[in-house]
Structure formats: C-alpha cells, structure tokens
Short mmCIF file of C-alpha atoms and ligand atoms in Angstrom, two decimals:
data_model
loop_
_atom_site.label_atom_id
_atom_site.label_comp_id
_atom_site.label_asym_id
_atom_site.label_seq_id
_atom_site.Cartn_x
_atom_site.Cartn_y
_atom_site.Cartn_z
CA MET A 183 189.85 209.53 202.35
CA ASN A 184 191.43 208.98 205.73
CA ILE A 185 194.49 206.77 206.39
CA ILE A 186 195.06 204.14 209.70
CA PHE A 187 198.15 202.62 209.37
CA ILE A 188 198.46 199.48 212.08
CA ALA A 189 202.06 197.30 211.21
CA PRO A 190 204.80 196.12 213.40
CA PRO A 191 207.81 198.54 214.61
CA ALA A 192 210.00 199.19 211.96
CA ALA A 193 207.56 198.23 209.01
CA GLY A 194 207.99 202.40 207.09
CA LYS A 195 204.61 203.80 208.15
CA GLY A 196 206.74 207.21 208.99
CA THR A 197 209.03 207.17 205.92
CA LEU A 198 205.33 205.76 203.60
CA SER A 199 203.30 208.97 205.74
CA ASP A 200 206.31 211.60 204.88
CA LYS A 201 205.50 210.00 201.38
CA LEU A 202 201.48 210.69 201.07
CA VAL A 203 202.34 214.40 202.72
CA SER A 204 204.45 215.39 200.23
CA LYS A 205 202.35 214.35 197.22
CA TYR A 206 198.57 214.12 198.27
CA ASN A 207 198.78 217.20 200.34
CA TYR A 208 197.97 214.36 203.76
CA LYS A 209 198.50 215.42 207.73
CA HIS A 210 200.82 213.29 209.28
CA LEU A 211 199.48 212.19 212.59
CA SER A 212 201.95 210.30 214.78
CA THR A 213 201.67 207.94 218.82
CA GLY A 214 204.94 208.02 218.40
CA ASP A 215 206.03 211.58 217.82
CA LEU A 216 203.39 212.80 219.77
CA LEU A 217 205.07 211.26 222.52
CA ARG A 218 208.52 211.83 221.44
CA GLU A 219 207.40 215.65 221.38
CA GLU A 220 206.42 214.98 225.40
CA ILE A 221 209.60 214.06 225.95
CA LYS A 222 211.72 216.80 224.11
CA LYS A 223 209.61 218.82 227.05
CA GLN A 224 211.46 217.10 229.91
CA SER A 225 208.56 216.84 232.07
CA ASP A 226 206.98 215.11 234.09
CA LEU A 227 204.53 213.37 232.11
CA GLY A 228 207.41 213.28 229.23
CA LYS A 229 210.02 211.69 232.04
CA ARG A 230 207.15 208.88 232.37
CA ILE A 231 206.50 208.17 229.26
CA ASP A 232 210.43 207.86 228.44
CA GLU A 233 210.64 205.36 230.84
CA ILE A 234 207.86 203.36 229.00
CA ILE A 235 209.00 203.64 225.79
CA SER A 236 212.92 202.83 226.57
CA LYS A 237 211.19 199.55 227.93
CA GLY A 238 209.47 198.49 224.66
CA GLU A 239 206.36 199.31 226.44
CA LEU A 240 202.95 201.03 225.40
CA VAL A 241 202.10 204.01 227.32
CA SER A 242 198.84 203.65 228.71
CA ASP A 243 194.99 204.35 226.82
CA GLU A 244 194.86 207.20 229.11
CA ILE A 245 197.65 209.74 228.24
CA ILE A 246 198.39 208.63 224.75
CA THR A 247 194.45 209.52 223.84
CA GLU A 248 194.47 212.60 225.67
CA LEU A 249 197.62 213.64 223.16
CA LEU A 250 196.11 212.19 220.19
CA LYS A 251 192.30 213.78 221.00
CA ASN A 252 193.74 217.13 221.16
CA GLU A 253 194.80 217.24 217.82
CA LEU A 254 192.47 215.26 216.06
CA VAL A 255 190.28 217.88 216.78
CA GLN A 256 192.31 220.12 215.32
CA ILE A 257 193.46 218.59 211.90
CA LYS A 258 188.92 216.65 211.32
CA ASP A 259 188.73 218.85 208.66
CA GLU A 260 191.59 217.50 206.54
CA LYS A 261 192.93 214.58 204.54
CA PHE A 262 194.70 212.94 208.12
CA ILE A 263 196.40 209.48 208.37
CA LEU A 264 197.05 208.67 211.77
CA ASP A 265 200.06 206.60 212.38
CA GLY A 266 200.51 204.06 214.95
CA TYR A 267 197.44 204.29 217.16
CA PRO A 268 195.16 202.17 217.83
CA ARG A 269 197.06 199.65 218.87
CA ASN A 270 195.00 197.31 221.21
CA ILE A 271 191.44 196.57 220.87
CA ALA A 272 190.49 198.87 223.92
CA GLN A 273 192.50 201.75 221.57
CA ALA A 274 190.26 200.48 218.33
CA GLU A 275 186.58 201.70 220.71
CA ILE A 276 188.09 204.42 221.81
CA LEU A 277 188.80 205.63 217.94
CA LYS A 278 184.93 204.25 216.70
CA ASN A 279 183.61 206.63 219.84
CA LEU A 280 186.21 209.61 219.27
CA PHE A 281 185.70 209.72 215.52
CA GLU A 282 181.39 209.19 215.92
CA GLU A 283 181.93 212.49 218.60
CA ILE A 284 184.25 214.22 216.38
CA GLY A 285 182.27 213.37 213.16
CA ILE A 286 185.02 211.41 211.23
CA ASN A 287 183.75 208.84 209.10
CA ASN A 288 185.43 208.54 205.83
CA TYR A 289 189.02 206.17 206.99
CA ILE A 290 190.49 202.96 205.79
CA VAL A 291 192.90 200.84 207.70
CA ILE A 292 196.17 199.88 206.02
CA TYR A 293 198.22 197.04 206.80
CA LEU A 294 201.63 197.24 206.38
CA ASP A 295 203.08 192.70 206.83
CA LEU A 296 206.05 192.66 207.38
CA GLU A 297 208.47 189.76 208.37
CA LYS A 298 210.83 189.94 212.01
CA GLU A 299 213.99 189.49 210.70
CA LEU A 300 213.06 192.98 208.22
CA ALA A 301 212.01 195.11 211.16
CA MET A 302 214.64 194.07 213.52
CA LYS A 303 217.26 195.09 210.43
CA ARG A 304 214.94 198.79 209.61
CA ALA A 305 214.55 199.39 212.88
CA LEU A 306 218.05 198.34 213.92
CA GLY A 307 219.81 200.82 211.02
CA ARG A 308 217.42 203.33 211.59
CA VAL A 309 218.93 207.08 212.36
CA VAL A 310 216.90 210.20 212.44
CA CYS A 311 217.57 214.44 212.22
CA SER A 312 217.32 215.07 215.40
CA LYS A 313 216.23 218.50 213.71
CA CYS A 314 213.81 217.90 210.93
CA GLY A 315 212.59 214.35 211.54
CA THR A 316 213.83 212.48 208.42
CA SER A 317 214.66 208.76 208.99
CA TYR A 318 217.68 206.92 207.21
CA ASN A 319 219.13 203.01 207.36
CA THR A 320 222.29 202.71 207.85
CA TYR A 321 222.07 199.05 206.93
CA PHE A 322 219.87 199.58 203.40
CA LYS A 323 222.36 202.04 200.03
CA ASN A 324 219.29 203.37 198.88
CA PHE A 325 218.72 205.06 202.78
CA MET A 326 222.00 205.82 203.58
CA PRO A 327 222.87 209.88 204.38
CA GLU A 328 225.13 211.37 201.79
CA LYS A 329 227.53 211.70 204.65
CA ASP A 330 227.93 209.75 207.86
CA GLY A 331 226.11 210.93 210.72
CA ILE A 332 224.46 214.18 208.86
CA CYS A 333 220.88 215.29 207.57
CA ASP A 334 221.23 215.55 203.28
CA LYS A 335 218.04 218.05 204.09
CA CYS A 336 219.04 220.48 206.86
CA GLY A 337 223.34 219.21 207.64
CA ASN A 338 221.81 217.74 211.32
CA GLN A 339 223.16 215.68 213.24
CA LEU A 340 221.56 211.83 212.74
CA LYS A 341 220.63 209.72 216.26
CA ARG A 342 219.33 206.41 216.73
CA ARG A 343 216.26 206.62 218.57
CA SER A 344 216.59 204.90 222.70
CA ASP A 345 213.90 202.23 221.63
CA ASP A 346 216.23 201.46 218.51
CA THR A 347 218.11 198.67 220.72
CA GLU A 348 217.82 195.13 219.55
CA GLU A 349 216.36 193.89 222.97
CA THR A 350 213.65 197.17 223.35
CA PHE A 351 212.46 195.68 219.16
CA ASN A 352 212.04 192.23 220.67
CA LYS A 353 210.30 193.72 223.11
CA ARG A 354 208.25 196.20 221.16
CA PHE A 355 207.33 193.05 218.84
CA ASP A 356 206.41 190.28 221.24
CA THR A 357 204.05 193.78 222.38
CA TYR A 358 203.04 194.30 218.38
CA LEU A 359 202.13 190.18 218.45
CA GLU A 360 200.21 190.14 221.60
CA VAL A 361 197.93 193.13 221.60
CA THR A 362 198.29 195.03 218.35
CA SER A 363 197.22 192.35 215.99
CA PRO A 364 194.13 191.16 217.15
CA VAL A 365 192.75 194.65 216.14
CA LEU A 366 193.41 194.14 212.41
CA GLU A 367 190.43 191.03 213.31
CA TYR A 368 188.29 194.26 214.43
CA TYR A 369 188.82 196.26 211.22
CA LYS A 370 188.42 193.20 208.90
CA LYS A 371 185.24 192.53 210.56
CA ILE A 372 184.20 195.56 209.83
CA ASN A 373 184.80 195.89 206.15
CA LYS A 374 187.90 198.60 206.50
CA LEU A 375 190.74 196.16 206.48
CA ASN A 376 193.63 196.10 203.36
CA ILE A 377 196.71 194.41 203.82
CA VAL A 378 200.31 195.97 201.97
CA ASP A 379 203.53 193.29 202.02
CA ALA A 380 205.87 195.22 202.96
CA ASN A 381 208.73 193.43 202.53
CA VAL A 382 209.64 194.89 199.31
CA GLU A 383 211.49 198.24 198.66
CA SER A 384 208.76 201.37 200.39
CA ALA A 385 208.80 202.88 196.64
CA ASP A 386 206.75 199.53 195.61
CA VAL A 387 204.86 199.56 199.29
CA PHE A 388 204.11 203.34 197.93
CA LYS A 389 202.49 202.38 194.61
CA ILE A 390 200.44 199.67 196.37
CA VAL A 391 199.22 202.14 199.08
CA GLU A 392 198.50 204.68 195.82
CA GLN A 393 196.33 201.63 194.16
CA ILE A 394 193.73 201.42 197.65
CA LEU A 395 193.60 204.67 197.50
CA GLU A 396 192.26 204.94 194.28
CA GLY A 397 190.03 202.05 195.25
CA LYS A 398 191.35 199.16 193.66
CA ASN A 399 191.35 195.75 195.63
CA VAL A 400 195.08 195.16 196.20
CA ASP A 401 196.90 192.11 197.24
CA ASN A 402 200.36 192.32 196.50
CA LYS A 403 201.12 189.03 198.61
P1 AMP B 641 206.33 204.15 217.19
O1 AMP B 641 207.04 205.51 216.92
O2 AMP B 641 204.62 204.41 216.62
O3 AMP B 641 206.85 203.20 216.83
O4 AMP B 641 205.86 204.65 218.58
C1 AMP B 641 207.16 204.40 219.74
C2 AMP B 641 206.72 203.98 221.28
O5 AMP B 641 206.12 204.68 221.68
C3 AMP B 641 206.03 202.33 221.43
O6 AMP B 641 207.05 201.88 221.27
C4 AMP B 641 204.97 202.83 222.58
O7 AMP B 641 205.97 202.90 223.31
C5 AMP B 641 205.03 204.67 222.10
N1 AMP B 641 203.46 204.78 221.72
C6 AMP B 641 202.77 205.38 220.53
N2 AMP B 641 202.20 205.10 220.22
C7 AMP B 641 201.04 204.55 221.42
C8 AMP B 641 199.42 203.85 221.24
N3 AMP B 641 198.96 204.24 220.58
N4 AMP B 641 199.39 203.47 222.46
C9 AMP B 641 200.58 203.02 223.44
N5 AMP B 641 201.58 203.38 223.32
C10 AMP B 641 202.51 204.20 221.58
#
C-alpha cells in the first residue's frame, strides 16, 4: 500500500518515513528533499528554488511536478511514501492524473494533525546531518545528538534548514492552513483520508500508522 503524507510543517513526516523505510522497505519520495537536492547543485533553477523556500513560499506546481514525475516513474513498481505532495488542490488533481497515467491505484492518505506550538518547537529545534540526512532535535531529550552539532550515525556536521526560522515557519504554517489543508477535504470525499493525532511521541505515531497500514480503523484523537 503506497502512502501519501499530508501534514503541517515539521510534523514528523521525515522521521516517520525513515522508520517505514527501514522496517518495511518503503521508498521515500520527499518533494522537499528533491528541491533541496536541486539547490545543492547550485544550478539557476536551484538558486530560484532556494529563494522561494527560504521565504516559506511554495515552489510552482510546474517545477515540482516535473521533478516528482521523473522520480515516480522510476519507483512506480515499488512501495513508496509520497511526502510533501500534493500541497494544494491543483497538485491533488495533477497527482490523480499522474497516477492514472503511470498505473498507480493502490494508496492511502495519512494526515498528521499537529498543533502549531509543537510544530514550531520541532522546526526551531531541528538539526539535520549535512551528509546522511538524519534529523535530530535540540529541544527534545530523546532526539538530541550525543555530541552537540555532530551526527551520531556518520560523524558529519549537523545543520539547521534555512527555512526553519521563526518567521519562515509562520509563513509556511499560514500557507499550509490556507492552501494545503483544503486537500484533506478532497481526500475525505474519495474515502482515502486517515487522520492521526501527531501531538504525541513519534514512536506512538508510528504504531498508529502501522495499524492503519494493517487496515484497522484507527482514531487516536
Ligand atoms: P518540506 O521538506 O516538505 O517541509 O518542504 C520544504 C519546502 O519545499 C516547502 O516549504 C516548499 O517551499 C517546498 N515544497 C516542498 N514540496 C512542495 C510542493 N509539493 N509544492 C510546492 N512547494 C513545495
């Protein structure tokens, strides 16, 4: 069963995806990661994307869809997690058509419901390994790296994301409320939506997601 995660910024989509990848062999397709890869290339496109992301705005549907399509085609025969797309109703429609075109019909949508204060704390405390991408959080005891600023797994430097500032977080959250949250109604209407309360420990969120994947009707609210 393929998974589409929809959530406010810093809700823990990445952490959950990592767990699903290591336990169930999912492929993790994060549109935010695809964009950050493009930025690393320092191409003209990458520079334009960097400006947009740093302001907390959404990249155009055309750019992100093009990047996504290339990846989706490659992993269509594997189990995948789509993290960060769709982010508006237009993208939900585009995705529906893309899935039809590529022949993907087996998926569920999981909405991680998180309060703004907690999401902000998770964003402002987040540090990510510049090499392997492992994420830590300096505000939560269970998620701190052993050594300040150093990745436990590979020993490389931990960095803050350029869009994890208070100002940009607020903008991203507003954008989420305004343009992304209507997507929930879209998936509810076609019976694909599962809602998970993500205001709890990530290990508990993971257990609930596992139950949903087993086909159980879960409501942890
Ligand atoms: P994320 O890693 O999912 O938090 O995404 C980081 C940033 O990448 C977002 O704040 C947007 O600027 C951009 N982004 C990611 N996915 C999309 C998308 N589907 N459409 C437009 N912009 C996106």
